[in-house]
């Protein structure tokens, strides 16, 4: 986020991916109004629906692109970690997602409340790889 913003404020034109919260931080005033000095222009949101804090920003699908992508955070345990320890930690993380403090954090950042574990997580990881593999292959070509 911040490194991308710094790079984007030079004399060149660049494209980057920022979270909804980063776009708000870099383009809006504390009261939510547009920052007249913002040097970046968001073009589209990659979520399934418009981002509440940037309701005038269309989604990629609205612009005719069949593209949806959400940057997720994952927690992994070292190989060999006992299953009971993994399950205990996963249960604690999942329980924390329903607390008021966590809900306020999500709202302040514009993050979705999504907790995945077990087979659901494995399927999501596979879906993510399927979506980004073609781009990763293109990026590796010189």
mmCIF file with all atom_site columns, C-alpha atoms in Angstrom:
data_model
loop_
_atom_site.group_PDB
_atom_site.id
_atom_site.type_symbol
_atom_site.label_atom_id
_atom_site.label_alt_id
_atom_site.label_comp_id
_atom_site.label_asym_id
_atom_site.label_entity_id
_atom_site.label_seq_id
_atom_site.pdbx_PDB_ins_code
_atom_site.Cartn_x
_atom_site.Cartn_y
_atom_site.Cartn_z
_atom_site.occupancy
_atom_site.B_iso_or_equiv
_atom_site.pdbx_formal_charge
_atom_site.auth_seq_id
_atom_site.auth_comp_id
_atom_site.auth_asym_id
_atom_site.auth_atom_id
_atom_site.pdbx_PDB_model_num
ATOM 1   C CA . UNK A 1 1   ? 0.000   0.000   0.000   1.00 0.00 ? 1   UNK A CA 1
ATOM 2   C CA . UNK A 1 2   ? 2.270   2.801   1.181   1.00 0.00 ? 2   UNK A CA 1
ATOM 3   C CA . UNK A 1 3   ? 5.160   1.828   -1.109  1.00 0.00 ? 3   UNK A CA 1
ATOM 4   C CA . UNK A 1 4   ? 2.720   1.673   -4.023  1.00 0.00 ? 4   UNK A CA 1
ATOM 5   C CA . UNK A 1 5   ? 1.358   5.102   -3.146  1.00 0.00 ? 5   UNK A CA 1
ATOM 6   C CA . UNK A 1 6   ? 4.873   6.561   -2.965  1.00 0.00 ? 6   UNK A CA 1
ATOM 7   C CA . UNK A 1 7   ? 5.703   5.091   -6.362  1.00 0.00 ? 7   UNK A CA 1
ATOM 8   C CA . UNK A 1 8   ? 2.447   6.385   -7.820  1.00 0.00 ? 8   UNK A CA 1
ATOM 9   C CA . UNK A 1 9   ? 3.042   9.987   -6.796  1.00 0.00 ? 9   UNK A CA 1
ATOM 10  C CA . UNK A 1 10  ? 6.097   10.423  -9.047  1.00 0.00 ? 10  UNK A CA 1
ATOM 11  C CA . UNK A 1 11  ? 6.037   11.914  -12.540 1.00 0.00 ? 11  UNK A CA 1
ATOM 12  C CA . UNK A 1 12  ? 5.184   8.594   -14.160 1.00 0.00 ? 12  UNK A CA 1
ATOM 13  C CA . UNK A 1 13  ? 1.918   6.759   -14.677 1.00 0.00 ? 13  UNK A CA 1
ATOM 14  C CA . UNK A 1 14  ? 1.571   3.425   -12.909 1.00 0.00 ? 14  UNK A CA 1
ATOM 15  C CA . UNK A 1 15  ? -1.213  1.024   -12.117 1.00 0.00 ? 15  UNK A CA 1
ATOM 16  C CA . UNK A 1 16  ? -1.458  -0.855  -8.853  1.00 0.00 ? 16  UNK A CA 1
ATOM 17  C CA . UNK A 1 17  ? -3.912  -2.706  -6.661  1.00 0.00 ? 17  UNK A CA 1
ATOM 18  C CA . UNK A 1 18  ? -4.884  -1.057  -3.389  1.00 0.00 ? 18  UNK A CA 1
ATOM 19  C CA . UNK A 1 19  ? -7.378  -2.202  -0.794  1.00 0.00 ? 19  UNK A CA 1
ATOM 20  C CA . UNK A 1 20  ? -10.563 -0.210  -0.400  1.00 0.00 ? 20  UNK A CA 1
ATOM 21  C CA . UNK A 1 21  ? -9.226  1.095   2.918   1.00 0.00 ? 21  UNK A CA 1
ATOM 22  C CA . UNK A 1 22  ? -6.013  2.286   1.238   1.00 0.00 ? 22  UNK A CA 1
ATOM 23  C CA . UNK A 1 23  ? -7.959  4.100   -1.477  1.00 0.00 ? 23  UNK A CA 1
ATOM 24  C CA . UNK A 1 24  ? -10.042 5.835   1.195   1.00 0.00 ? 24  UNK A CA 1
ATOM 25  C CA . UNK A 1 25  ? -6.884  6.757   3.119   1.00 0.00 ? 25  UNK A CA 1
ATOM 26  C CA . UNK A 1 26  ? -5.126  8.210   0.063   1.00 0.00 ? 26  UNK A CA 1
ATOM 27  C CA . UNK A 1 27  ? -8.075  9.890   -1.705  1.00 0.00 ? 27  UNK A CA 1
ATOM 28  C CA . UNK A 1 28  ? -10.473 11.041  1.012   1.00 0.00 ? 28  UNK A CA 1
ATOM 29  C CA . UNK A 1 29  ? -10.425 13.627  3.767   1.00 0.00 ? 29  UNK A CA 1
ATOM 30  C CA . UNK A 1 30  ? -11.201 12.536  7.361   1.00 0.00 ? 30  UNK A CA 1
ATOM 31  C CA . UNK A 1 31  ? -14.855 13.545  6.843   1.00 0.00 ? 31  UNK A CA 1
ATOM 32  C CA . UNK A 1 32  ? -15.104 11.255  3.788   1.00 0.00 ? 32  UNK A CA 1
ATOM 33  C CA . UNK A 1 33  ? -15.126 14.019  1.184   1.00 0.00 ? 33  UNK A CA 1
ATOM 34  C CA . UNK A 1 34  ? -12.751 13.837  -1.782  1.00 0.00 ? 34  UNK A CA 1
ATOM 35  C CA . UNK A 1 35  ? -9.219  15.049  -1.174  1.00 0.00 ? 35  UNK A CA 1
ATOM 36  C CA . UNK A 1 36  ? -8.570  17.680  -3.869  1.00 0.00 ? 36  UNK A CA 1
ATOM 37  C CA . UNK A 1 37  ? -4.830  17.006  -3.619  1.00 0.00 ? 37  UNK A CA 1
ATOM 38  C CA . UNK A 1 38  ? -5.095  13.232  -4.110  1.00 0.00 ? 38  UNK A CA 1
ATOM 39  C CA . UNK A 1 39  ? -2.742  12.106  -6.829  1.00 0.00 ? 39  UNK A CA 1
ATOM 40  C CA . UNK A 1 40  ? -4.305  8.726   -7.497  1.00 0.00 ? 40  UNK A CA 1
ATOM 41  C CA . UNK A 1 41  ? -7.564  7.887   -9.208  1.00 0.00 ? 41  UNK A CA 1
ATOM 42  C CA . UNK A 1 42  ? -9.298  4.608   -8.441  1.00 0.00 ? 42  UNK A CA 1
ATOM 43  C CA . UNK A 1 43  ? -10.712 3.002   -11.577 1.00 0.00 ? 43  UNK A CA 1
ATOM 44  C CA . UNK A 1 44  ? -12.656 0.005   -10.282 1.00 0.00 ? 44  UNK A CA 1
ATOM 45  C CA . UNK A 1 45  ? -13.276 -2.195  -7.262  1.00 0.00 ? 45  UNK A CA 1
ATOM 46  C CA . UNK A 1 46  ? -12.572 -5.931  -7.519  1.00 0.00 ? 46  UNK A CA 1
ATOM 47  C CA . UNK A 1 47  ? -15.117 -7.011  -4.898  1.00 0.00 ? 47  UNK A CA 1
ATOM 48  C CA . UNK A 1 48  ? -18.433 -8.692  -5.639  1.00 0.00 ? 48  UNK A CA 1
ATOM 49  C CA . UNK A 1 49  ? -20.354 -5.521  -4.744  1.00 0.00 ? 49  UNK A CA 1
ATOM 50  C CA . UNK A 1 50  ? -19.460 -1.853  -4.484  1.00 0.00 ? 50  UNK A CA 1
ATOM 51  C CA . UNK A 1 51  ? -17.345 -0.789  -1.520  1.00 0.00 ? 51  UNK A CA 1
ATOM 52  C CA . UNK A 1 52  ? -19.568 1.148   0.916   1.00 0.00 ? 52  UNK A CA 1
ATOM 53  C CA . UNK A 1 53  ? -17.015 3.903   1.563   1.00 0.00 ? 53  UNK A CA 1
ATOM 54  C CA . UNK A 1 54  ? -16.470 4.409   -2.199  1.00 0.00 ? 54  UNK A CA 1
ATOM 55  C CA . UNK A 1 55  ? -20.016 3.877   -3.417  1.00 0.00 ? 55  UNK A CA 1
ATOM 56  C CA . UNK A 1 56  ? -19.413 5.830   -6.643  1.00 0.00 ? 56  UNK A CA 1
ATOM 57  C CA . UNK A 1 57  ? -16.606 3.449   -7.679  1.00 0.00 ? 57  UNK A CA 1
ATOM 58  C CA . UNK A 1 58  ? -17.912 0.728   -10.036 1.00 0.00 ? 58  UNK A CA 1
ATOM 59  C CA . UNK A 1 59  ? -16.968 -2.920  -9.729  1.00 0.00 ? 59  UNK A CA 1
ATOM 60  C CA . UNK A 1 60  ? -14.965 -4.661  -12.439 1.00 0.00 ? 60  UNK A CA 1
ATOM 61  C CA . UNK A 1 61  ? -18.082 -6.646  -13.365 1.00 0.00 ? 61  UNK A CA 1
ATOM 62  C CA . UNK A 1 62  ? -20.091 -3.437  -13.764 1.00 0.00 ? 62  UNK A CA 1
ATOM 63  C CA . UNK A 1 63  ? -17.452 -2.260  -16.238 1.00 0.00 ? 63  UNK A CA 1
ATOM 64  C CA . UNK A 1 64  ? -17.817 -5.463  -18.250 1.00 0.00 ? 64  UNK A CA 1
ATOM 65  C CA . UNK A 1 65  ? -14.853 -7.417  -16.901 1.00 0.00 ? 65  UNK A CA 1
ATOM 66  C CA . UNK A 1 66  ? -15.553 -10.879 -15.502 1.00 0.00 ? 66  UNK A CA 1
ATOM 67  C CA . UNK A 1 67  ? -13.150 -10.388 -12.628 1.00 0.00 ? 67  UNK A CA 1
ATOM 68  C CA . UNK A 1 68  ? -13.539 -10.567 -8.886  1.00 0.00 ? 68  UNK A CA 1
ATOM 69  C CA . UNK A 1 69  ? -10.671 -10.791 -6.439  1.00 0.00 ? 69  UNK A CA 1
ATOM 70  C CA . UNK A 1 70  ? -10.265 -10.326 -2.712  1.00 0.00 ? 70  UNK A CA 1
ATOM 71  C CA . UNK A 1 71  ? -6.910  -10.164 -0.976  1.00 0.00 ? 71  UNK A CA 1
ATOM 72  C CA . UNK A 1 72  ? -7.104  -12.441 2.036   1.00 0.00 ? 72  UNK A CA 1
ATOM 73  C CA . UNK A 1 73  ? -4.914  -12.951 5.058   1.00 0.00 ? 73  UNK A CA 1
ATOM 74  C CA . UNK A 1 74  ? -3.952  -16.508 5.948   1.00 0.00 ? 74  UNK A CA 1
ATOM 75  C CA . UNK A 1 75  ? -2.487  -18.022 9.086   1.00 0.00 ? 75  UNK A CA 1
ATOM 76  C CA . UNK A 1 76  ? -0.297  -21.110 8.715   1.00 0.00 ? 76  UNK A CA 1
ATOM 77  C CA . UNK A 1 77  ? 1.396   -23.304 11.322  1.00 0.00 ? 77  UNK A CA 1
ATOM 78  C CA . UNK A 1 78  ? 4.878   -24.767 10.929  1.00 0.00 ? 78  UNK A CA 1
ATOM 79  C CA . UNK A 1 79  ? 5.060   -28.287 9.527   1.00 0.00 ? 79  UNK A CA 1
ATOM 80  C CA . UNK A 1 80  ? 4.771   -30.799 12.336  1.00 0.00 ? 80  UNK A CA 1
ATOM 81  C CA . UNK A 1 81  ? 2.605   -28.617 14.585  1.00 0.00 ? 81  UNK A CA 1
ATOM 82  C CA . UNK A 1 82  ? 0.296   -30.915 16.577  1.00 0.00 ? 82  UNK A CA 1
ATOM 83  C CA . UNK A 1 83  ? -3.249  -31.042 15.212  1.00 0.00 ? 83  UNK A CA 1
ATOM 84  C CA . UNK A 1 84  ? -4.674  -30.134 18.640  1.00 0.00 ? 84  UNK A CA 1
ATOM 85  C CA . UNK A 1 85  ? -2.606  -26.929 18.690  1.00 0.00 ? 85  UNK A CA 1
ATOM 86  C CA . UNK A 1 86  ? -3.758  -26.002 15.175  1.00 0.00 ? 86  UNK A CA 1
ATOM 87  C CA . UNK A 1 87  ? -7.400  -26.669 16.021  1.00 0.00 ? 87  UNK A CA 1
ATOM 88  C CA . UNK A 1 88  ? -7.148  -24.704 19.285  1.00 0.00 ? 88  UNK A CA 1
ATOM 89  C CA . UNK A 1 89  ? -5.600  -21.706 17.544  1.00 0.00 ? 89  UNK A CA 1
ATOM 90  C CA . UNK A 1 90  ? -8.114  -21.881 14.681  1.00 0.00 ? 90  UNK A CA 1
ATOM 91  C CA . UNK A 1 91  ? -11.000 -22.026 17.157  1.00 0.00 ? 91  UNK A CA 1
ATOM 92  C CA . UNK A 1 92  ? -9.640  -18.995 19.034  1.00 0.00 ? 92  UNK A CA 1
ATOM 93  C CA . UNK A 1 93  ? -9.256  -17.030 15.781  1.00 0.00 ? 93  UNK A CA 1
ATOM 94  C CA . UNK A 1 94  ? -12.752 -17.936 14.656  1.00 0.00 ? 94  UNK A CA 1
ATOM 95  C CA . UNK A 1 95  ? -14.236 -16.983 18.039  1.00 0.00 ? 95  UNK A CA 1
ATOM 96  C CA . UNK A 1 96  ? -12.501 -13.604 17.869  1.00 0.00 ? 96  UNK A CA 1
ATOM 97  C CA . UNK A 1 97  ? -14.295 -12.772 14.604  1.00 0.00 ? 97  UNK A CA 1
ATOM 98  C CA . UNK A 1 98  ? -17.582 -12.303 16.448  1.00 0.00 ? 98  UNK A CA 1
ATOM 99  C CA . UNK A 1 99  ? -16.311 -9.794  19.026  1.00 0.00 ? 99  UNK A CA 1
ATOM 100 C CA . UNK A 1 100 ? -17.377 -6.149  18.870  1.00 0.00 ? 100 UNK A CA 1
ATOM 101 C CA . UNK A 1 101 ? -13.745 -5.046  18.782  1.00 0.00 ? 101 UNK A CA 1
ATOM 102 C CA . UNK A 1 102 ? -13.022 -7.179  15.722  1.00 0.00 ? 102 UNK A CA 1
ATOM 103 C CA . UNK A 1 103 ? -16.234 -6.101  13.989  1.00 0.00 ? 103 UNK A CA 1
ATOM 104 C CA . UNK A 1 104 ? -15.295 -2.431  14.505  1.00 0.00 ? 104 UNK A CA 1
ATOM 105 C CA . UNK A 1 105 ? -11.821 -3.139  13.137  1.00 0.00 ? 105 UNK A CA 1
ATOM 106 C CA . UNK A 1 106 ? -13.284 -4.757  10.000  1.00 0.00 ? 106 UNK A CA 1
ATOM 107 C CA . UNK A 1 107 ? -15.640 -1.840  9.466   1.00 0.00 ? 107 UNK A CA 1
ATOM 108 C CA . UNK A 1 108 ? -12.867 0.733   9.902   1.00 0.00 ? 108 UNK A CA 1
ATOM 109 C CA . UNK A 1 109 ? -10.705 -1.031  7.319   1.00 0.00 ? 109 UNK A CA 1
ATOM 110 C CA . UNK A 1 110 ? -13.477 -1.984  4.923   1.00 0.00 ? 110 UNK A CA 1
ATOM 111 C CA . UNK A 1 111 ? -12.623 -5.665  5.263   1.00 0.00 ? 111 UNK A CA 1
ATOM 112 C CA . UNK A 1 112 ? -15.066 -8.550  4.849   1.00 0.00 ? 112 UNK A CA 1
ATOM 113 C CA . UNK A 1 113 ? -15.624 -10.928 7.753   1.00 0.00 ? 113 UNK A CA 1
ATOM 114 C CA . UNK A 1 114 ? -14.652 -14.258 6.236   1.00 0.00 ? 114 UNK A CA 1
ATOM 115 C CA . UNK A 1 115 ? -13.193 -17.126 8.233   1.00 0.00 ? 115 UNK A CA 1
ATOM 116 C CA . UNK A 1 116 ? -12.252 -20.341 6.462   1.00 0.00 ? 116 UNK A CA 1
ATOM 117 C CA . UNK A 1 117 ? -10.693 -23.506 7.799   1.00 0.00 ? 117 UNK A CA 1
ATOM 118 C CA . UNK A 1 118 ? -10.233 -27.134 6.809   1.00 0.00 ? 118 UNK A CA 1
ATOM 119 C CA . UNK A 1 119 ? -11.623 -28.139 3.424   1.00 0.00 ? 119 UNK A CA 1
ATOM 120 C CA . UNK A 1 120 ? -13.174 -24.696 2.844   1.00 0.00 ? 120 UNK A CA 1
ATOM 121 C CA . UNK A 1 121 ? -9.740  -23.102 3.215   1.00 0.00 ? 121 UNK A CA 1
ATOM 122 C CA . UNK A 1 122 ? -8.120  -25.699 0.948   1.00 0.00 ? 122 UNK A CA 1
ATOM 123 C CA . UNK A 1 123 ? -10.740 -25.057 -1.736  1.00 0.00 ? 123 UNK A CA 1
ATOM 124 C CA . UNK A 1 124 ? -10.310 -21.292 -1.415  1.00 0.00 ? 124 UNK A CA 1
ATOM 125 C CA . UNK A 1 125 ? -6.520  -21.601 -1.745  1.00 0.00 ? 125 UNK A CA 1
ATOM 126 C CA . UNK A 1 126 ? -6.991  -23.708 -4.879  1.00 0.00 ? 126 UNK A CA 1
ATOM 127 C CA . UNK A 1 127 ? -9.494  -21.223 -6.331  1.00 0.00 ? 127 UNK A CA 1
ATOM 128 C CA . UNK A 1 128 ? -7.090  -18.362 -5.619  1.00 0.00 ? 128 UNK A CA 1
ATOM 129 C CA . UNK A 1 129 ? -4.235  -20.181 -7.345  1.00 0.00 ? 129 UNK A CA 1
ATOM 130 C CA . UNK A 1 130 ? -6.441  -20.997 -10.335 1.00 0.00 ? 130 UNK A CA 1
ATOM 131 C CA . UNK A 1 131 ? -7.320  -17.303 -10.635 1.00 0.00 ? 131 UNK A CA 1
ATOM 132 C CA . UNK A 1 132 ? -3.782  -15.946 -10.338 1.00 0.00 ? 132 UNK A CA 1
ATOM 133 C CA . UNK A 1 133 ? -1.724  -18.698 -12.014 1.00 0.00 ? 133 UNK A CA 1
ATOM 134 C CA . UNK A 1 134 ? -2.125  -17.285 -15.558 1.00 0.00 ? 134 UNK A CA 1
ATOM 135 C CA . UNK A 1 135 ? -1.025  -13.849 -14.358 1.00 0.00 ? 135 UNK A CA 1
ATOM 136 C CA . UNK A 1 136 ? 1.888   -15.348 -12.407 1.00 0.00 ? 136 UNK A CA 1
ATOM 137 C CA . UNK A 1 137 ? 3.066   -17.167 -15.545 1.00 0.00 ? 137 UNK A CA 1
ATOM 138 C CA . UNK A 1 138 ? 2.889   -13.951 -17.580 1.00 0.00 ? 138 UNK A CA 1
ATOM 139 C CA . UNK A 1 139 ? 4.770   -12.047 -14.895 1.00 0.00 ? 139 UNK A CA 1
ATOM 140 C CA . UNK A 1 140 ? 7.592   -14.599 -14.924 1.00 0.00 ? 140 UNK A CA 1
ATOM 141 C CA . UNK A 1 141 ? 8.238   -14.109 -18.664 1.00 0.00 ? 141 UNK A CA 1
ATOM 142 C CA . UNK A 1 142 ? 10.866  -11.567 -19.589 1.00 0.00 ? 142 UNK A CA 1
#
